[in-house]
XYZ file of C-alpha atoms in Angstrom:
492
model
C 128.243 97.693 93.361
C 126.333 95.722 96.332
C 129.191 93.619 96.214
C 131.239 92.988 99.847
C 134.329 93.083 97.527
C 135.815 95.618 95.246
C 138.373 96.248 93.221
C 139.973 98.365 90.098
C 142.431 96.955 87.583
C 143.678 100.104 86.299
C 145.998 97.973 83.839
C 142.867 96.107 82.195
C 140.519 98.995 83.207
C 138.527 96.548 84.629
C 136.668 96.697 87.860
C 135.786 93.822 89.585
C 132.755 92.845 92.310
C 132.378 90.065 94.612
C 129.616 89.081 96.738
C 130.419 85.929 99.718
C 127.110 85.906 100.603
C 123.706 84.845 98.964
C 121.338 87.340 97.862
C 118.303 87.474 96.306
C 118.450 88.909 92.460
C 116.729 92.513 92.938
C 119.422 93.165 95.412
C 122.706 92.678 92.525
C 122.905 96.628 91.604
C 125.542 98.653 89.817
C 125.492 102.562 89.979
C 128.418 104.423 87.477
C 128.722 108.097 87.617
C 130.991 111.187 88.323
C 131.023 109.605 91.975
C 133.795 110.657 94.290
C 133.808 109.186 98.212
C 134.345 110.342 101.795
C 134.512 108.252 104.842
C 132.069 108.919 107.610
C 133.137 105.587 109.925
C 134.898 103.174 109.926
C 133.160 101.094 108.344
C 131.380 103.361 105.908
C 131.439 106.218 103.540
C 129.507 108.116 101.004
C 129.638 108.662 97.216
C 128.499 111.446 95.582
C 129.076 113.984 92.779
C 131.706 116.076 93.685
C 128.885 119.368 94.523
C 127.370 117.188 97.151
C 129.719 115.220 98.725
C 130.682 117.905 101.323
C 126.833 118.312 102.422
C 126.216 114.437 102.649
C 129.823 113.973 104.135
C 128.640 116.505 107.321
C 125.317 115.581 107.350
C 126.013 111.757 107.742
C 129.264 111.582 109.215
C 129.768 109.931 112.625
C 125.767 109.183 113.041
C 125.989 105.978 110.523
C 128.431 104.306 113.166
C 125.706 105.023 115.865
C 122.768 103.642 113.667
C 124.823 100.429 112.821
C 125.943 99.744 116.294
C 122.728 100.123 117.676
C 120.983 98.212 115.742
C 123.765 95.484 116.417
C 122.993 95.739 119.883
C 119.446 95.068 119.170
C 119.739 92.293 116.102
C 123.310 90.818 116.346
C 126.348 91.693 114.248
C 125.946 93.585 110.686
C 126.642 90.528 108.557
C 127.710 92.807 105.253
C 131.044 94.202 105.947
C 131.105 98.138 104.935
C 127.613 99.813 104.708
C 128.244 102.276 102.413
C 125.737 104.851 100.749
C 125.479 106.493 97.282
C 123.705 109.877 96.500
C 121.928 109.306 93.167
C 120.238 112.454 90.995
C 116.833 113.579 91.979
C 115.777 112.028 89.102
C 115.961 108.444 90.394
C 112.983 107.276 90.685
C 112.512 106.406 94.289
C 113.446 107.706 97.816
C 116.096 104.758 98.870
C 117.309 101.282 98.024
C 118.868 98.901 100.623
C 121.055 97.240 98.333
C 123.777 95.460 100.640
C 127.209 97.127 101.535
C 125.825 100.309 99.398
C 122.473 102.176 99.865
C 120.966 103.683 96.848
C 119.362 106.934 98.357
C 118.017 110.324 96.678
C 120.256 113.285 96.835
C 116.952 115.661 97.029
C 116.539 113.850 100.959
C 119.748 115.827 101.794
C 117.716 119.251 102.453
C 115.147 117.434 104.688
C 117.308 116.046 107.813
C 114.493 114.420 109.719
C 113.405 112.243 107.029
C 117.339 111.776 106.082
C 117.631 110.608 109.290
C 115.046 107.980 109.393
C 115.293 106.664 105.457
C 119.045 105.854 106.509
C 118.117 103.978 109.531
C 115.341 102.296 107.479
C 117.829 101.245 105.117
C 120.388 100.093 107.608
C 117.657 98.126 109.538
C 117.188 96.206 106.103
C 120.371 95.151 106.460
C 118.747 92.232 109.025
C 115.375 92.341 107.806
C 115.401 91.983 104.056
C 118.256 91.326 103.202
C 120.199 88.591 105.330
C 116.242 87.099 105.728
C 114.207 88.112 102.479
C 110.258 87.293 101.845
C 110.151 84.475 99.630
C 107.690 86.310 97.270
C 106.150 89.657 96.366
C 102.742 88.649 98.365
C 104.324 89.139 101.861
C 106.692 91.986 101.014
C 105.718 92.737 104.872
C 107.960 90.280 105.897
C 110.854 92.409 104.657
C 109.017 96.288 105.377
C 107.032 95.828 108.144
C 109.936 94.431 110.137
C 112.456 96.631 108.756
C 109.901 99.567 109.632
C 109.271 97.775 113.130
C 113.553 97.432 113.784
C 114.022 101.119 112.315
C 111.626 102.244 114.945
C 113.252 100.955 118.071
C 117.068 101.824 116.821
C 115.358 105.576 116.844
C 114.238 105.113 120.006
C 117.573 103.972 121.282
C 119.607 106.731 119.582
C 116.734 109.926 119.905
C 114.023 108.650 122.134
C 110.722 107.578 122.268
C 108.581 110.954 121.751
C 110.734 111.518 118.191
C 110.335 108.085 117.648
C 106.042 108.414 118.486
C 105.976 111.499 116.599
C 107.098 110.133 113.224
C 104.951 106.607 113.755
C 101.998 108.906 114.271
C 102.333 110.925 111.515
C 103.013 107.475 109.329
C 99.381 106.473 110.565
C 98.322 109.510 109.656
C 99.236 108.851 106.215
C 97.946 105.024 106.399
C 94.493 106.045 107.343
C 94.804 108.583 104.767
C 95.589 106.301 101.643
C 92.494 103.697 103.382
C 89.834 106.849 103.151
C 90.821 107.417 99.039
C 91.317 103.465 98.646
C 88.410 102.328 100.551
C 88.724 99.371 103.729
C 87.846 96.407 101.330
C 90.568 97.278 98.991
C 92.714 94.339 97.992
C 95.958 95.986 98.430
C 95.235 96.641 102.067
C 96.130 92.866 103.129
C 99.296 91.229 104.255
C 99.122 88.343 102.061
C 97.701 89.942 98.688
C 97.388 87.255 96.542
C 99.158 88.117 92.760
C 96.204 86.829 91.020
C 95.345 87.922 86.966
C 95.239 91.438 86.757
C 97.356 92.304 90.381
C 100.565 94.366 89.621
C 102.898 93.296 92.080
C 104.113 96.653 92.004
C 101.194 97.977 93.700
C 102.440 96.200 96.736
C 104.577 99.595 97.441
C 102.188 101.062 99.950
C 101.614 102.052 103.245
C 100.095 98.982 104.165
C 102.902 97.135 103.465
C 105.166 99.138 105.744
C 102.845 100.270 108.417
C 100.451 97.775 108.598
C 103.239 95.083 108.725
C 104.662 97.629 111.407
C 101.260 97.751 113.472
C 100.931 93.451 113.791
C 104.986 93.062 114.459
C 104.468 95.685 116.979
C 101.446 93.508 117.966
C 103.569 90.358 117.865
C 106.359 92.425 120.335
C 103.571 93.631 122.812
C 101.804 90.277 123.537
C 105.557 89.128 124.993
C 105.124 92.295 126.815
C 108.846 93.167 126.926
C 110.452 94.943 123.549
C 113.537 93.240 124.937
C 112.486 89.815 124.715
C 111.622 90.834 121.301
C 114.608 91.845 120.197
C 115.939 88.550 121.623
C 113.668 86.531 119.615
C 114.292 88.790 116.162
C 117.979 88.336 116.727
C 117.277 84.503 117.197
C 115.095 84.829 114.086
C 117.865 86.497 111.891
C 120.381 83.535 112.642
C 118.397 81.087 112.263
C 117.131 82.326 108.505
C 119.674 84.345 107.656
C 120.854 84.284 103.669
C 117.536 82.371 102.970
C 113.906 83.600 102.240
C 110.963 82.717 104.161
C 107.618 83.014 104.616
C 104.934 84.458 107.126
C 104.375 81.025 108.540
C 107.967 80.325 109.337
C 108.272 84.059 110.932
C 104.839 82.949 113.318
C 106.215 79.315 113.729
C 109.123 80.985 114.930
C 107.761 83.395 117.339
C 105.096 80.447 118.865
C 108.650 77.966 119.668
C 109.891 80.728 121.502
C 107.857 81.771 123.648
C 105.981 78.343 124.441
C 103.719 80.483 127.096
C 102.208 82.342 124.259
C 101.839 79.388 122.418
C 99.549 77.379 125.414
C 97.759 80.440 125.723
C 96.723 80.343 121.569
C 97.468 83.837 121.079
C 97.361 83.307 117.597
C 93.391 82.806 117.893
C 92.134 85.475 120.165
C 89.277 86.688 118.958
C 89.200 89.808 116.624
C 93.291 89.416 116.346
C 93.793 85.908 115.242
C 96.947 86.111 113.027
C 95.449 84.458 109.931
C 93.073 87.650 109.998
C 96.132 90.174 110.165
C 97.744 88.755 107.310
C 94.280 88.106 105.049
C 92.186 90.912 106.453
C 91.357 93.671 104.432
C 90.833 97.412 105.988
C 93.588 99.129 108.922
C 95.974 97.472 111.314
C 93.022 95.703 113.781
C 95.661 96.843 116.478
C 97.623 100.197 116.628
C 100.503 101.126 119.127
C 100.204 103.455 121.920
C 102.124 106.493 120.844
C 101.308 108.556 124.214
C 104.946 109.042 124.731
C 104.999 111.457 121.806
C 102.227 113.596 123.146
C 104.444 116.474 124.075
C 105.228 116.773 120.206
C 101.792 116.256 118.632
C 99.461 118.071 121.284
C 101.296 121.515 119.994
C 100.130 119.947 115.933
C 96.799 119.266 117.132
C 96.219 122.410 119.552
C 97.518 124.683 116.266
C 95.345 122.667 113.778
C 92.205 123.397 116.066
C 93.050 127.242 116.470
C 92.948 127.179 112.680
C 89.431 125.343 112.516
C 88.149 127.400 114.599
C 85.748 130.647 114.750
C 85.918 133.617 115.071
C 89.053 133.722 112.404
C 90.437 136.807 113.708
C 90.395 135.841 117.048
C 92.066 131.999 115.769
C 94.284 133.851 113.710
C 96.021 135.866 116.558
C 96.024 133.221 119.299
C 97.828 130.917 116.420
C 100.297 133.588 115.156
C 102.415 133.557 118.328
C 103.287 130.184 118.078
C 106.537 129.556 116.410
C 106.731 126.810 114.175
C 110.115 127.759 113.128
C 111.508 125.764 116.328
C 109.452 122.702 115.737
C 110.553 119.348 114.461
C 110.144 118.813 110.514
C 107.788 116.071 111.334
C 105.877 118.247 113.669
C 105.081 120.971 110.697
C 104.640 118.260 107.960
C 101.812 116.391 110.439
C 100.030 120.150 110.595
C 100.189 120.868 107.204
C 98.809 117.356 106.256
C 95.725 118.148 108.580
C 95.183 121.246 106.376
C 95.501 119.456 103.421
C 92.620 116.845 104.811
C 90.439 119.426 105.356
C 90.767 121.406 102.011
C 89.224 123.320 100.457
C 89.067 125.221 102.702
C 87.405 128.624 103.353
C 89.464 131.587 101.606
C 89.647 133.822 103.988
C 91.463 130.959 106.625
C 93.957 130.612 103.177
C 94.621 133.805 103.212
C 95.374 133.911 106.899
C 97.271 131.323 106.476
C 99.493 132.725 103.752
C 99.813 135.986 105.514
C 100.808 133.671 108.341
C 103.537 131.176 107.331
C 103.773 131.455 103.686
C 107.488 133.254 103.537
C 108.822 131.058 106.847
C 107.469 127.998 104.885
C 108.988 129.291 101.929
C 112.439 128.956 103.770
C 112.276 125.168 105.184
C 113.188 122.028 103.252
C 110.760 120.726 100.581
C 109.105 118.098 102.615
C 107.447 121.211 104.238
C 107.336 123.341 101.146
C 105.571 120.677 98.953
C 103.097 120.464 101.432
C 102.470 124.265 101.717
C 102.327 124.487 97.927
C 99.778 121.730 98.099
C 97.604 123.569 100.273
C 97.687 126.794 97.595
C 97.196 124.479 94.546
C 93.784 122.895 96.438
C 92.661 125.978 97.540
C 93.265 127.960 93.967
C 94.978 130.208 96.142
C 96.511 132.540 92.989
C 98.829 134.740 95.131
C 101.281 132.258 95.943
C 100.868 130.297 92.381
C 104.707 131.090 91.521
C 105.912 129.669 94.381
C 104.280 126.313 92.732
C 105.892 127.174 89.611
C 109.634 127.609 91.334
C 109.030 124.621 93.208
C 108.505 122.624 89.995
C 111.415 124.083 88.040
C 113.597 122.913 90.642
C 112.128 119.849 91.581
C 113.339 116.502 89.234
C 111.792 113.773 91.631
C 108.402 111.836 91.549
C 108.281 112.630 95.424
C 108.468 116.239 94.723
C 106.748 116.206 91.362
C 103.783 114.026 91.546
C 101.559 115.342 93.793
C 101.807 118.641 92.878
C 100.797 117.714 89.016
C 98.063 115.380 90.532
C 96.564 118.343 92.482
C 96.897 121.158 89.520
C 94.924 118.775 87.214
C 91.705 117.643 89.050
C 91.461 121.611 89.890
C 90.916 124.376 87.733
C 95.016 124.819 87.152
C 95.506 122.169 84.558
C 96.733 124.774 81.740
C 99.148 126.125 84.351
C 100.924 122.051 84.952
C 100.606 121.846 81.459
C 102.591 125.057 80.377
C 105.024 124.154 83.911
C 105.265 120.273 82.276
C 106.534 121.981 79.042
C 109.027 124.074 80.650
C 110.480 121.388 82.604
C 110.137 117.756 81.044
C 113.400 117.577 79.681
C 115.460 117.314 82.908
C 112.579 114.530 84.118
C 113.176 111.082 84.057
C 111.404 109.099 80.983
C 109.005 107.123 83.592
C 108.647 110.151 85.495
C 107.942 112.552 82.400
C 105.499 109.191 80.667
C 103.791 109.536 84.517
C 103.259 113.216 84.388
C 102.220 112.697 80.510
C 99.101 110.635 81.731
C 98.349 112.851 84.415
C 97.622 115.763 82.179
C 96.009 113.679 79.345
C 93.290 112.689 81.624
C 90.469 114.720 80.739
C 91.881 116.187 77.170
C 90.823 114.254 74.275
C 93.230 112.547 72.430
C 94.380 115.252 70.748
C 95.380 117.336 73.436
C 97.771 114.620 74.611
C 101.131 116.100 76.284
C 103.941 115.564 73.864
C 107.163 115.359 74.677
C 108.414 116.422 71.279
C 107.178 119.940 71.759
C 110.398 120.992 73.880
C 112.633 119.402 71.370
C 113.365 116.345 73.262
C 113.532 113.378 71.123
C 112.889 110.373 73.433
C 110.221 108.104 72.611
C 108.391 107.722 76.148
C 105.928 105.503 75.196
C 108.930 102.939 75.057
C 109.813 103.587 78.415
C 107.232 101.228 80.776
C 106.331 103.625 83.400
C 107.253 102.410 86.962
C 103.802 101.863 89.019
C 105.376 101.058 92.237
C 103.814 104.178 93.881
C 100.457 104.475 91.692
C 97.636 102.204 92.904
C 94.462 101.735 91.147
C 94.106 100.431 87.767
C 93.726 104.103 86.795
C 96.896 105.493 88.917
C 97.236 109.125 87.041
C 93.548 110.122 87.913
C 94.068 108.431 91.513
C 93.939 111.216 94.065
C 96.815 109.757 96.177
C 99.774 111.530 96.418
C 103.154 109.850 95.970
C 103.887 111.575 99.781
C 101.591 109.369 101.175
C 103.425 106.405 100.130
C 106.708 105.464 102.339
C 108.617 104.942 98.696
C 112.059 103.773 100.677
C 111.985 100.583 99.737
């Protein structure tokens, strides 16, 4: 349990929880399972089914200690005892959960390192920002994600540099400004402060702007003190003053203005164009973004490959870009390529086929934050000769992360009776909000009758009792939305 105590009385076969500190209610959670644990600190370990433990045991051991004390160095001491973490099924339905003294995470993350890597420290940084000071309400979740984002970010740089660090913020942006072109810049979800009025899910709050365009004005907020170090100072200063209480935006800007009095004579907080009442009410991107030049040696290689694909004659593209071996680059560094092809498809057939011929089997090979990415690629291109690699993909696949884009790509194509036969197959291992999701994703279009059932493969749970989780679906018709779950940071 998120519980700073624990205990087993095997005579009553009772176990008991205990929590000193105050915490908000959507951080009390219980997991129960075939869970078995292994220390990786001393202060931590992991639980997992038995089949897993050894792979999340070497992949996290040691580097949890790091994180932590680094981001004590930064923000002060770790106010929650152990920080433990627990490996759920692929089947849960998002990435990661920072519930205190044991992180919730997805066991599917295990096969992608990079984004293993930063999830945990995401989680770990909510440890300060979150959940010792929580947003008082669901209209400035920011509070909570674009400061955890903002601390996750410089405990990366500390522990694997600034370019890494650049590298995934760019390709973060990347994703923001993708999910502003399909939402549009006066969408309501794209402030701060969104106001929960009649008819606002506050589950539509999980998006990127939440996370990185909270990032992009604390980032803002760091930069017009113009040392990170001072920063830190004042967040650490920020954390003990509200710690184990919730706030709001005002008390976080109050807070910044007292301490540093110079920024406060100089009204910072009404420059023109950046005034902070316009960051938090604003709709449309960040108005400020953060120089991510110290990542250049990592993305110039994405963007030089990117334009060798774009460009004519193919033959002549195709060759130059052949001898450059993505096999040695970061995951972040392929996953930023591939989502450049995937902004620019459809694309022409024979550059699909090139591309195929080209990295299709090495793709095959690398962790499924790549592989979804190729497969999306195929299924936008109706690229037929590498259609079973979709189909293996989604028979292995439980998670919406894994799951949803893919279905949302095969149905506004010409492959619908391909998800739909794939959907049949497969929707008994799926979560009941996950399967109810996919359900609506391949009704849209059918006619009533043609409805996916979920009685046709024998299973006999009632889905339309199960109220589908929306966190990650925005737009009051999220199935027929054309935003992928990808694009949508979903570690809370």
């Amino acid at each position: 349990m998120s519980a700073t105590q624990s205990a087993y009385v095997e005579e009553e076969g009772v176990y008991r929880f205990h929590m000193e500190h105050p915490v908000p209610a959507y951080l009390v959670a219980l997991v129960a399972g075939d869970l078995k644990p292994a220390d990786i600190g001393p202060r931590s370990r992991v639980w997992a089914e038995p089949c897993l433990l050894p792979t999340a045991t070497s992949k996290l051991s040691g580097v949890v200690e790091q994180w932590l004390s680094a981001a004590e160095q930064l923000y002060g001491p770790y106010l929650w005892g152990r920080y433990d973490i627990v490996f759920l099924p692929p089947s849960f339905p998002i990435v990661a959960m920072e519930n205190p003294c044991l992180t919730f995470i997805i066991c599917s993350i295990l096969e992608s390192d990079e984004f293993l890597v930063i999830d945990v420290i995401h989680e770990v940084a909510h440890s300060w920002f979150g959940n010792a000071v929580t947003n008082a309400t669901w209209e400035e979740m920011w509070l909570s994600e674009g400061l955890a984002t903002y601390a996750q970010r410089r405990i990366t740089t500390e522990t694997y540099g600034a370019a890494f660090t650049c590298l995934e913020t760019a390709f973060r942006l990347d994703a923001l400004h993708r999910q502003m072109k399909l939402l549009g810049e006066d969408s309501p979800v794209s402030k701060l402060q969104v106001k929960l009025e009649p008819g606002v899910n506050p589950s539509h709050l999980m998006n990127l702007f939440t996370y990185e365009k909270g990032y992009c004005f604390v980032y803002y907020l760091s930069q017009l003190c113009g040392d990170p170090q001072r920063f830190d100072d004042f967040l650490r200063a920020y954390v003990e003053k509200y710690k184990f209480t919730s706030v709001v935006a005002q008390d976080l800007l109050d807070s910044f203005l007292s301490f540093f009095p110079e920024l406060k004579e100089q009204s910072v907080d009404c420059r023109a164009g950046l005034e902070f009442e316009r960051w938090l009410n604003a709709t449309g991107p960040p108005l400020a973004e953060p120089d991510l030049s110290q990542g250049s040696s990592l993305t110039r290689p994405v963007e030089a490959l990117f334009q060798l694909w774009t460009a004519e004659p193919l033959d002549q593209a195709a060759a130059s870009a052949s001898v450059i071996d993505i096999s040695k680059w970061r995951t972040f560094q392929t996953a930023l390529f591939l989502d450049r092809l995937l902004d620019g498809s459809p694309l022409p057939q024979e550059v699909v086929m090139s591309l195929s011929k080209c990295y299709s089997s090495l793709l095959d090979s690398m962790n499924a934050e790549i592989r979804i990415r190729w497969l999306q690629i195929v299924v936008r291109n109706d690229y037929y000769p590498d259609l079973h690699r979709v189909r293996r993909f989604l028979e292995s696949q439980m998670s919406r992360m894994y799951t949803i884009p893919l279905y949302e790509d095969l149905c506004t194509g010409a492959l619908k009776s391909f998800a739909l036969e794939v959907f049949y197959q497969t929707q008994g291992r799926l979560h009941p909000n996950l399967r109810r999701t996919i359900q609506q994703i391949l009704s849209q279009g059918l006619g009533p009758s043609a409805e996916p059932s979920t009685e046709r493969a024998g299973d006999g749970a009632d889905a339309d009792t199960d109220s589908d989780s929306p966190a990650l679906l925005l737009g009051d018709e999220a199935p027929s939305s054309t935003i992928s779950l990808r694009d949508v940071n979903v570690s809370a």
